[in-house]
XYZ file of C-alpha atoms in Angstrom:
404
model
C 0.000 0.000 0.000
C 2.812 2.422 0.955
C 4.716 1.580 -2.230
C 1.642 2.278 -4.354
C 1.046 5.571 -2.526
C 4.677 6.621 -3.095
C 4.425 5.879 -6.818
C 1.142 7.801 -7.071
C 2.658 10.850 -5.334
C 5.723 10.799 -7.620
C 3.596 10.507 -10.776
C 1.390 13.423 -9.659
C 4.513 15.468 -8.795
C 5.973 14.816 -12.274
C 2.701 15.845 -13.970
C 2.438 19.016 -11.878
C 6.080 19.892 -12.587
C 5.509 19.480 -16.335
C 2.345 21.619 -16.116
C 4.268 24.336 -14.231
C 7.103 24.215 -16.781
C 4.676 24.572 -19.687
C 3.011 27.519 -17.917
C 6.402 29.184 -17.418
C 7.236 28.761 -21.116
C 3.783 30.093 -22.040
C 4.469 33.176 -19.863
C 7.825 33.753 -21.586
C 6.153 33.648 -25.012
C 2.972 35.639 -24.335
C 4.099 37.813 -21.420
C 2.425 38.642 -18.117
C -0.927 39.226 -19.814
C -1.517 35.497 -19.351
C -1.673 36.062 -15.576
C -4.624 37.482 -13.665
C -2.847 40.758 -12.836
C -4.001 44.100 -14.254
C -3.009 47.779 -14.182
C -4.226 48.109 -10.574
C -3.424 44.712 -9.058
C 0.160 44.534 -10.303
C 1.178 41.846 -7.801
C -0.717 38.588 -7.803
C -0.247 34.919 -7.038
C 3.353 34.934 -8.296
C 4.487 37.272 -5.506
C 2.371 35.348 -2.987
C 4.263 32.207 -4.026
C 7.581 34.041 -3.795
C 6.982 35.114 -0.177
C 5.532 31.699 0.701
C 8.476 29.668 -0.619
C 11.195 31.963 0.661
C 9.479 31.780 4.050
C 9.493 27.977 3.986
C 13.219 28.036 3.274
C 13.857 29.556 6.714
C 12.972 26.318 8.474
C 16.273 24.684 7.561
C 18.295 27.541 8.965
C 16.313 27.653 12.194
C 16.564 23.906 12.839
C 20.124 23.464 11.599
C 21.801 26.667 12.765
C 19.898 28.286 15.620
C 18.893 25.076 17.402
C 22.425 23.762 16.886
C 23.872 26.829 18.619
C 21.480 26.184 21.517
C 22.733 22.545 21.557
C 19.288 21.020 21.027
C 20.180 17.419 20.191
C 16.650 16.507 19.059
C 17.186 18.531 15.858
C 19.887 16.108 14.637
C 17.588 13.464 13.024
C 15.626 16.079 11.062
C 18.188 18.766 10.244
C 19.080 17.290 6.840
C 15.410 17.124 5.860
C 15.071 20.802 6.828
C 18.253 21.810 4.971
C 17.173 19.954 1.819
C 13.825 21.720 1.970
C 15.663 25.043 2.329
C 17.668 24.541 -0.876
C 14.633 23.481 -2.921
C 12.374 26.229 -1.519
C 14.863 29.039 -2.153
C 15.345 27.876 -5.764
C 11.562 27.880 -6.315
C 11.211 31.273 -4.608
C 13.866 32.840 -6.825
C 12.056 31.791 -10.003
C 8.886 33.839 -9.361
C 10.390 37.369 -9.248
C 12.577 36.323 -12.187
C 9.502 35.477 -14.264
C 7.727 38.582 -12.946
C 10.405 40.780 -14.537
C 8.573 40.435 -17.848
C 11.869 40.029 -19.715
C 13.686 37.494 -17.507
C 16.459 36.965 -20.059
C 17.760 40.420 -19.043
C 17.934 39.519 -15.343
C 21.700 40.144 -15.355
C 20.987 43.878 -15.699
C 20.311 43.801 -11.941
C 23.874 42.693 -11.222
C 26.363 45.478 -10.405
C 28.395 44.926 -13.574
C 28.611 46.904 -16.789
C 26.968 45.460 -19.866
C 26.592 46.387 -23.513
C 24.096 49.164 -22.675
C 26.351 50.678 -19.985
C 23.634 50.267 -17.357
C 24.356 50.070 -13.641
C 22.238 48.456 -10.992
C 19.839 50.782 -9.195
C 20.613 50.055 -5.558
C 17.483 51.919 -4.491
C 15.340 49.250 -6.154
C 13.826 46.459 -4.007
C 14.584 44.101 -6.910
C 18.300 44.548 -6.233
C 17.771 43.950 -2.520
C 15.909 40.708 -3.271
C 18.603 39.599 -5.716
C 21.409 40.133 -3.190
C 19.410 38.518 -0.371
C 18.423 35.435 -2.370
C 21.881 34.898 -3.868
C 23.548 35.267 -0.462
C 21.066 32.936 1.182
C 21.183 30.211 -1.459
C 25.008 30.161 -1.565
C 25.378 29.995 2.226
C 22.545 27.470 2.606
C 24.008 25.250 -0.112
C 27.448 25.315 1.537
C 25.841 24.581 4.919
C 23.882 21.671 3.415
C 27.039 20.220 1.837
C 28.902 20.689 5.128
C 26.169 18.750 6.945
C 26.565 15.836 4.511
C 30.368 15.586 4.950
C 30.303 13.065 7.866
C 28.030 10.824 5.750
C 29.894 11.347 2.486
C 30.650 7.625 2.207
C 26.930 6.852 2.590
C 25.974 8.898 -0.483
C 24.503 6.590 -3.112
C 26.893 7.470 -5.936
C 28.641 4.436 -7.402
C 31.295 6.428 -9.260
C 34.745 5.071 -8.282
C 36.430 8.489 -8.522
C 33.856 9.983 -6.163
C 34.250 7.080 -3.719
C 38.030 7.486 -3.823
C 37.738 11.231 -3.234
C 35.316 10.648 -0.335
C 37.710 8.173 1.315
C 40.581 10.679 1.168
C 38.491 13.700 2.070
C 36.760 12.264 5.164
C 38.285 9.526 7.337
C 36.321 10.198 10.523
C 39.517 10.914 12.464
C 39.625 13.143 15.530
C 41.308 15.873 13.472
C 38.505 15.659 10.873
C 35.867 16.071 13.554
C 37.616 19.016 15.220
C 37.846 20.880 11.900
C 34.271 19.939 11.036
C 32.811 21.166 14.348
C 34.798 24.436 14.083
C 33.500 25.069 10.535
C 29.940 24.075 11.477
C 29.887 26.534 14.382
C 31.103 29.354 12.114
C 28.461 28.650 9.473
C 25.706 28.297 12.090
C 26.612 31.695 13.544
C 26.611 33.396 10.130
C 23.326 31.825 9.016
C 21.593 32.860 12.239
C 21.944 36.494 11.143
C 21.196 35.700 7.507
C 17.843 34.023 8.281
C 16.654 37.218 9.988
C 18.066 39.640 7.415
C 16.805 37.850 4.267
C 13.106 37.931 5.091
C 13.453 41.397 6.584
C 14.734 42.533 3.177
C 11.763 40.844 1.491
C 9.432 42.739 3.837
C 11.099 46.015 2.776
C 9.647 45.439 -0.723
C 6.356 46.294 0.958
C 7.511 48.736 3.644
C 9.091 51.192 1.183
C 5.718 51.749 -0.466
C 3.261 54.286 0.925
C 0.322 51.868 0.935
C -1.487 51.339 4.266
C -0.560 48.224 6.286
C 2.571 47.762 4.151
C 4.224 51.021 5.213
C 4.939 49.724 8.698
C 8.034 49.160 10.828
C 6.354 46.038 12.243
C 6.493 44.231 8.908
C 10.098 42.845 9.066
C 9.639 40.969 12.364
C 6.114 39.945 11.304
C 7.533 38.450 8.103
C 10.323 36.611 9.945
C 7.928 35.086 12.496
C 5.504 34.046 9.730
C 8.341 32.563 7.672
C 9.647 30.448 10.543
C 6.090 29.404 11.443
C 5.260 28.109 7.950
C 8.745 26.587 7.606
C 8.433 24.633 10.843
C 5.016 23.373 9.753
C 6.447 22.186 6.434
C 9.310 20.369 8.204
C 6.830 18.645 10.522
C 4.606 17.754 7.571
C 7.468 16.184 5.605
C 9.007 14.453 8.649
C 5.677 13.005 9.821
C 4.719 11.924 6.312
C 8.087 10.193 5.807
C 7.753 8.495 9.213
C 4.320 7.170 8.312
C 5.268 6.198 4.761
C 8.684 4.672 5.490
C 8.248 3.570 9.090
C 10.932 0.887 8.755
C 13.543 2.321 6.350
C 13.725 5.903 7.747
C 13.945 6.293 11.505
C 12.820 9.748 12.671
C 12.410 9.692 16.474
C 9.056 10.818 17.813
C 10.890 13.225 20.178
C 11.965 15.393 17.235
C 8.427 15.615 15.868
C 6.933 16.289 19.309
C 9.390 19.131 19.926
C 8.601 20.517 16.470
C 4.923 20.506 17.460
C 5.774 22.472 20.614
C 7.771 25.006 18.584
C 4.864 25.393 16.166
C 2.505 26.002 19.096
C 4.850 28.724 20.399
C 5.051 30.451 17.015
C 1.266 30.168 16.673
C 0.924 32.469 19.704
C 3.573 34.808 18.263
C 1.721 34.987 14.938
C -1.541 35.594 16.792
C 0.084 38.452 18.708
C 1.370 40.191 15.575
C -1.884 39.596 13.692
C -3.932 41.303 16.412
C -1.231 43.973 16.772
C -1.903 44.858 13.118
C -5.549 45.598 13.990
C -4.554 47.411 17.183
C -2.193 49.776 15.343
C -4.878 50.503 12.745
C -7.565 51.453 15.267
C -5.153 53.178 17.639
C -3.772 55.312 14.785
C -7.295 55.963 13.431
C -6.065 55.879 9.851
C -9.176 55.518 7.699
C -7.403 53.879 4.775
C -5.785 51.231 6.974
C -9.126 50.487 8.647
C -10.788 50.171 5.220
C -8.197 47.625 4.117
C -8.570 45.538 7.273
C -12.364 45.600 7.023
C -12.182 44.538 3.350
C -10.607 41.224 4.452
C -13.926 40.345 6.080
C -16.192 41.507 3.278
C -17.797 39.270 0.664
C -14.776 38.920 -1.637
C -12.341 37.691 1.019
C -14.566 36.580 3.921
C -14.375 32.835 3.228
C -10.585 32.976 2.708
C -10.128 34.935 5.967
C -12.239 32.486 7.993
C -10.401 29.456 6.576
C -7.039 31.130 7.199
C -7.848 31.998 10.829
C -8.986 28.430 11.543
C -5.920 26.914 9.877
C -3.152 29.041 11.404
C -4.665 30.092 14.737
C -7.291 27.537 15.832
C -6.030 24.118 14.714
C -2.423 24.518 16.015
C -3.859 25.058 19.523
C -4.661 21.335 19.504
C -0.923 20.756 19.981
C -1.515 21.871 23.575
C -2.718 18.312 24.207
C 0.005 15.702 24.590
C -1.892 12.886 22.847
C -2.371 15.026 19.731
C 1.291 16.115 19.749
C 2.328 12.454 19.761
C -0.100 11.322 17.067
C 1.472 11.185 13.573
C -1.864 11.565 11.758
C -2.703 14.726 13.713
C 0.804 16.062 13.067
C 0.288 15.624 9.319
C -3.232 17.092 9.381
C -2.430 20.173 11.484
C 0.903 20.982 9.785
C -0.682 20.650 6.327
C -3.408 23.099 7.345
C -0.830 25.558 8.685
C 1.122 25.454 5.408
C -2.045 26.099 3.365
C -3.222 28.743 5.847
C 0.087 30.616 5.658
C -0.214 30.740 1.858
C -3.695 32.257 2.284
C -2.289 34.717 4.855
C 0.227 35.933 2.245
C -2.604 36.177 -0.304
C -4.660 38.344 2.071
C -1.619 40.508 2.779
C -1.207 41.431 -0.902
C -4.448 41.227 -2.880
C -6.977 43.206 -0.734
C -4.594 46.189 -0.499
C -3.930 46.340 -4.249
C -7.534 45.411 -5.036
C -9.093 48.460 -3.376
C -9.024 51.994 -4.721
C -8.698 54.093 -1.567
C -9.892 57.278 -3.284
C -13.123 56.022 -4.859
C -13.635 52.967 -2.566
C -13.893 50.895 -5.731
C -13.089 47.175 -5.413
C -10.854 46.064 -8.292
C -11.649 42.498 -9.225
C -8.730 40.110 -9.212
C -9.087 36.500 -10.256
C -6.038 34.241 -10.666
C -5.711 32.899 -14.212
C -5.191 29.262 -15.166
C -1.474 29.966 -15.621
C -1.315 31.247 -12.014
C -2.837 28.017 -10.711
C -0.553 25.854 -12.839
C 2.561 27.743 -11.725
C 1.495 27.390 -8.082
C 0.762 23.667 -8.236
C 3.778 23.200 -10.504
C 6.016 24.618 -7.765
C 4.541 22.119 -5.293
C 5.133 19.291 -7.763
C 8.734 20.403 -8.312
C 9.314 20.553 -4.542
C 8.077 16.976 -4.034
C 9.958 15.648 -7.069
C 13.253 17.388 -6.180
C 13.009 16.235 -2.568
C 12.385 12.647 -3.673
C 15.321 12.651 -6.112
C 17.706 14.079 -3.518
C 16.518 11.542 -0.940
C 17.442 8.754 -3.376
C 21.069 9.924 -3.309
C 21.624 11.463 0.132
C 20.455 9.764 3.383
C 17.588 11.812 4.844
C 18.537 10.992 8.425
C 22.216 11.593 9.359
C 24.075 8.380 10.139
C 26.679 10.069 12.335
C 26.510 12.413 15.315
C 27.734 15.995 14.950
């Protein structure tokens, strides 16, 4: 039964990836007119996906770097899963603003190098900030991921004799090897602790530098970081619990790691709740009519159902982790974490669309409906995530075989 389910998931992931690839090619040929955006709602599902995936990528850094610095040994069995998710998520996230450029083949114009048109990067542009943040994060995360694999380099399923010979010379497991490894790991963990906070803070500045209500707020950076870690932790728990249930014999993920993840998620649920209500408090305390209009619009006909579903998924259901029996139940872990991941996507949707979809001068509601291409790109990114994770897991052991 488990084997059949695995095959079904992989086939669906391949189909979704192909559909997303075709949609990306279609966008390159026909431009952004194929999306649901218009002259008013200039940011749509693509930017929602960008924030969602770059937020999920923060889970690996939190579990691998920050918890490592706090010497939390329970993170060891799941840190490679989290790091692998980080690499895949940041790659997916980087694709959406690239496509959103309209002419992605000129993306190198954003780099601070001269080109044939003698253009220089505009360092006042949020696009440049995103480019620097994403490139820095993906390079450091990739190096950190490779560093985490080093003790298990001989366990990598690559049958190439040259690679095996290199692995034998490169890592012997000697005391000197371990001393150098631990020193390097501590350095990387310290650097990435600052990077995980700065990257999503920079993403939030894309919104804060505008003069639109709710976005033009100093609260946004910390709100984005908390939301990113929250959705990332939920995705790690979802993947870890699903793997435990699917491969209960071949992959050993201790229940302690998943239980502690559930506790962390419960803690960040309260943090998210605090910042969410703080958003309403600031609006009514400041008595800014435009901000109040935007917040009220989330609970009007167009967005009411999405808001209710989102509140249940990210604020109500995680409270069930307060009960020990639910924290220890794999099925509940999968169910609640899946709802949090979906709910956090909806939270990003409600952060962007209602603000751009309301004319604050005339009170006109600008209709925005995602196009078929938007849906295919979204589900295609999910398919690519599952497929890439599966392929990597076939080569690299998901659970570390050695202690760090």
